[in-house]
Short mmCIF file of C-alpha atoms in Angstrom, two decimals:
data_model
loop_
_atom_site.label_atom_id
_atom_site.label_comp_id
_atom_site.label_asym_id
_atom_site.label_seq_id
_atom_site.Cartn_x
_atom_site.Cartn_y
_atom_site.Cartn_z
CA UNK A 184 19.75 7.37 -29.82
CA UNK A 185 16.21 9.07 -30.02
CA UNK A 186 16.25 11.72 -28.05
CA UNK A 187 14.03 15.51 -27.68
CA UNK A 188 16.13 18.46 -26.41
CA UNK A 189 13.71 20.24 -24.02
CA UNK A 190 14.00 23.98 -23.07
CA UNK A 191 13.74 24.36 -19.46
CA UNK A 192 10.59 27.10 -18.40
CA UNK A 193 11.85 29.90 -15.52
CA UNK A 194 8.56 29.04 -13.62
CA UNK A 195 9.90 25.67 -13.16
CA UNK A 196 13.59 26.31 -12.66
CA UNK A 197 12.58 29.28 -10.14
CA UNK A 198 10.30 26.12 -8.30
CA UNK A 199 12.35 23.78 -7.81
CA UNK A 200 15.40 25.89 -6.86
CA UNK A 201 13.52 26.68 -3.69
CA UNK A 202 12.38 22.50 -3.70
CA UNK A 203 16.54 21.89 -3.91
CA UNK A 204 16.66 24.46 -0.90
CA UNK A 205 14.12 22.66 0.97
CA UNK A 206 15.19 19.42 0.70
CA UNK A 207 18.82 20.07 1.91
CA UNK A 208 17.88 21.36 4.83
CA UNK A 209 15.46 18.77 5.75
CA UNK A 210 17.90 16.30 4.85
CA UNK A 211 21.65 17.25 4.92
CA UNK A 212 22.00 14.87 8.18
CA UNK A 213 21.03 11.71 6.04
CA UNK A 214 23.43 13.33 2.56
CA UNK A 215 26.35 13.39 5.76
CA UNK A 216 25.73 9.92 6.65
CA UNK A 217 26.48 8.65 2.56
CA UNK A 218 29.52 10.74 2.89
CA UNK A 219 28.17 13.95 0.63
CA UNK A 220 29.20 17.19 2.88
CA UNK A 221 29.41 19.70 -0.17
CA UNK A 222 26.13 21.48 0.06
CA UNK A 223 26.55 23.07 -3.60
CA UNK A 224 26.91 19.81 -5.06
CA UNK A 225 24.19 18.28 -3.12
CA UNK A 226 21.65 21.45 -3.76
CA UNK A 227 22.46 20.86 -7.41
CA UNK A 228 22.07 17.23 -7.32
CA UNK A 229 19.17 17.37 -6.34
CA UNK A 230 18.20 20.49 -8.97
CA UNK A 231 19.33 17.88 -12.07
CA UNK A 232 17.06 15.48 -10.64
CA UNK A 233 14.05 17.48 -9.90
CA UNK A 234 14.56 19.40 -13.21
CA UNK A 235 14.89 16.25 -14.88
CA UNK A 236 11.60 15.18 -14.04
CA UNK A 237 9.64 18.39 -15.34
CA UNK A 238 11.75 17.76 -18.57
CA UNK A 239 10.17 14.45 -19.12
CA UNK A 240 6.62 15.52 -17.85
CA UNK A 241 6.90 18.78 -20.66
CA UNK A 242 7.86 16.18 -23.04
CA UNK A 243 4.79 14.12 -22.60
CA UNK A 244 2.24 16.95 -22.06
CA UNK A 245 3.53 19.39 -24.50
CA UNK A 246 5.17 17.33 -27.27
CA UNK A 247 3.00 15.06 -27.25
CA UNK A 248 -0.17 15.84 -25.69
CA UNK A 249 0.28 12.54 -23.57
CA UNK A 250 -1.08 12.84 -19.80
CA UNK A 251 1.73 12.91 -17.26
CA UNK A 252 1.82 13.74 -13.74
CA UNK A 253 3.82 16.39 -12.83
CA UNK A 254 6.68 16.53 -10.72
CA UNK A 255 5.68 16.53 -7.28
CA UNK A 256 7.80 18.95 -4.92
CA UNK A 257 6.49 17.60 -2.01
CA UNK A 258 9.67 17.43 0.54
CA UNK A 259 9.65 14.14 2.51
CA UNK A 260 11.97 12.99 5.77
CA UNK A 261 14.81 11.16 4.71
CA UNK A 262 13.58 7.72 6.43
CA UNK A 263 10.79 7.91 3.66
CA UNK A 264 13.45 7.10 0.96
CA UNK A 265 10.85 5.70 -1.55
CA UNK A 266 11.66 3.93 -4.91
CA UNK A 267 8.72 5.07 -6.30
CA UNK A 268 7.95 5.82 -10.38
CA UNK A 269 9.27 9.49 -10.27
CA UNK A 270 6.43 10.09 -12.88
CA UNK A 271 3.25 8.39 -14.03
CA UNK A 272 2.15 8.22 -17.87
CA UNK A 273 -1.45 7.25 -18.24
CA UNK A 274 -2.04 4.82 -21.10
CA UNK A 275 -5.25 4.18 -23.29
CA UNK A 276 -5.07 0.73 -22.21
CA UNK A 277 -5.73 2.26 -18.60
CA UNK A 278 -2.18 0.80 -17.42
CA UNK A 279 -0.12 3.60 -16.31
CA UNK A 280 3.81 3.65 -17.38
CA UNK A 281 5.70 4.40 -14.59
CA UNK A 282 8.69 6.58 -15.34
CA UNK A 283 12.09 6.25 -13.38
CA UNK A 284 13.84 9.80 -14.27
CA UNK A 285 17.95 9.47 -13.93
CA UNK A 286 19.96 12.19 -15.09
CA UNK A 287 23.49 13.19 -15.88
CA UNK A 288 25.43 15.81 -16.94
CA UNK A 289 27.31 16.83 -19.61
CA UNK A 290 30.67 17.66 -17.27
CA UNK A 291 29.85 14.60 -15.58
CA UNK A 292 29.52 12.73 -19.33
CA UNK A 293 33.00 13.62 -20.56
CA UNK A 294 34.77 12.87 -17.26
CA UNK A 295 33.09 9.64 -16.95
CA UNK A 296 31.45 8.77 -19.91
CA UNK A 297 27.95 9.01 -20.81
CA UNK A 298 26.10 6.80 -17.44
CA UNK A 299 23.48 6.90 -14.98
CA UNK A 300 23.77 6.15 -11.46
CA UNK A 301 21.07 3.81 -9.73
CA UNK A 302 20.82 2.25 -6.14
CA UNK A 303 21.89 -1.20 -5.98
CA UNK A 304 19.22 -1.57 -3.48
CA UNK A 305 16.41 -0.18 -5.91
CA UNK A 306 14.01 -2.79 -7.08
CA UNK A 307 14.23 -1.62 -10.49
CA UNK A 308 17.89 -2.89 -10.92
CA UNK A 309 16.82 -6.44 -9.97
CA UNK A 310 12.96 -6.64 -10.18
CA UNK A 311 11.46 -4.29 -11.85
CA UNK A 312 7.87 -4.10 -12.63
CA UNK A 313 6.26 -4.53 -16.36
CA UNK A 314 5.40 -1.24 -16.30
CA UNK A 315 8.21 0.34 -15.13
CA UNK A 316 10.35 2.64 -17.83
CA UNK A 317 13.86 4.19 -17.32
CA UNK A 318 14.10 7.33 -19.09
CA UNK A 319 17.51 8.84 -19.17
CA UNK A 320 18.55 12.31 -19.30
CA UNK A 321 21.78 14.66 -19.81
CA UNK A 322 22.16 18.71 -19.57
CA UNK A 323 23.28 20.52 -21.67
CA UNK A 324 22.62 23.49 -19.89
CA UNK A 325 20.88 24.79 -16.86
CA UNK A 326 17.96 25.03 -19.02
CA UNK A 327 18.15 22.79 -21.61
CA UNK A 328 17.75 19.07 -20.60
CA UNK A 329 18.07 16.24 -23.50
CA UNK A 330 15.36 13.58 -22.89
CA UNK A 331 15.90 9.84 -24.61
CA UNK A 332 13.32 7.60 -25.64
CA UNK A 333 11.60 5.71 -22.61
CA UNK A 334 13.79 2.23 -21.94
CA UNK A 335 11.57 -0.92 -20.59
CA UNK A 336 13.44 -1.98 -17.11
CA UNK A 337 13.33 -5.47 -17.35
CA UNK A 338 15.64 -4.63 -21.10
CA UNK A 339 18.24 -3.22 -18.21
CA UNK A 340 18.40 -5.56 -15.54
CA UNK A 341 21.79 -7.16 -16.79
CA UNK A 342 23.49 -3.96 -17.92
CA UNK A 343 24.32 -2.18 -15.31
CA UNK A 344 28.14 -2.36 -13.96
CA UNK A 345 29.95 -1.37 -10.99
CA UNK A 346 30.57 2.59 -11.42
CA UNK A 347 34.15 3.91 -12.13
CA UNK A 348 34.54 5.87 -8.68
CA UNK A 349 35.64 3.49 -6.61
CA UNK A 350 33.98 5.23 -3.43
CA UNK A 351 30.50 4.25 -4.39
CA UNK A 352 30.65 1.12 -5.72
CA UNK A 353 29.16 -0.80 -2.43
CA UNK A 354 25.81 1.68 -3.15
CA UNK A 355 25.39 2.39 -6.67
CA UNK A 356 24.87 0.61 -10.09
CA UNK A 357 25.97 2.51 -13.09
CA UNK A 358 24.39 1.88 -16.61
CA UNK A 359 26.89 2.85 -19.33
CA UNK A 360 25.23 4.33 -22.79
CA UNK A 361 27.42 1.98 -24.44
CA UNK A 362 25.61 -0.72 -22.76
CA UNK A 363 22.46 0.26 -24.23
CA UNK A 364 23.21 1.28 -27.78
CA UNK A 365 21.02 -1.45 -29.32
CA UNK A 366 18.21 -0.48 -27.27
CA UNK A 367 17.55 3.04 -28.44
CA UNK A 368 18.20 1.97 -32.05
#
């Protein structure tokens, strides 16, 4: 599994604690409605994910001086539910990769095993693009975020498996690393 371990900056942990903030509040009707009512949990949810993202876009623009977009921390109403590229990676060829950021962590890993959740309803688990790209993610700490090698969608589309919790299974796809072990090789 090729992976970069990428330290977190305060700037952008400081960020998009007040994004996580933002976006609860706009939203915490619609989190109600799935049946999330912890707002710690769902603040922090959606801190991984956002946190996530700058992990990947550091990667690229720092590692290896690759153009990214950055994370946008724009907050939107919860009827815009987009399945959007959560990053764009521009190419020499002129072909952008879009980037699909998931992200787990590692509490999460050892109760459950090392997964990523997805939308069953999400194009990318059933028709993804030619340019689309999973990249998966884990913490290992609030600032230190493990990013693996960029995974073509169309490699995933008959991975994924119905997720251990029984309570989301009519929602959510999970893909399992140990589904994917000959991908990363």
């Amino acid at each position: 599994m090729q992976h970069k371990d990428i330290i977190i900056q305060f700037e952008h942990q400081s960020k998009v604690v007040n994004f996580a903030e933002l976006c609860y509040k706009t939203n915490r009707h619609h989190y109600k409605k799935r049946g999330q009512n912890d707002p710690r949990k769902i603040k922090l949810d959606i801190y991984h994910g956002k946190i996530a993202e700058y992990a990947v876009w550091d990667h690229y623009k720092t590692v290896q001086g690759v153009e990214c977009q950055e994370p946008d921390l724009a907050v939107f109403d919860p009827n815009r539910k987009s399945y959007e590229a959560d990053l764009k990676l521009k190419k020499t060829n002129g072909k952008d990769s879009l980037l699909h950021i998931k992200s787990q962590t590692v509490e999460q890993s050892e109760k459950f095993g090392l997964s990523w959740m997805f939308q069953k309803n999400d194009p990318l688990v059933f028709r993804p693009l030619l340019n689309d790209f999973v990249v998966l993610t884990v913490f290992l700490s609030m600032n230190l975020v493990r990013v693996y090698k960029p995974l073509n969608a169309r490699h995933l589309l008959q991975r994924y498996q119905k997720p251990k919790v029984a309570k989301i299974q009519d929602t959510k796809l999970a893909l399992y690393a140990t589904n994917i072990d000959d991908l990363w090789g």
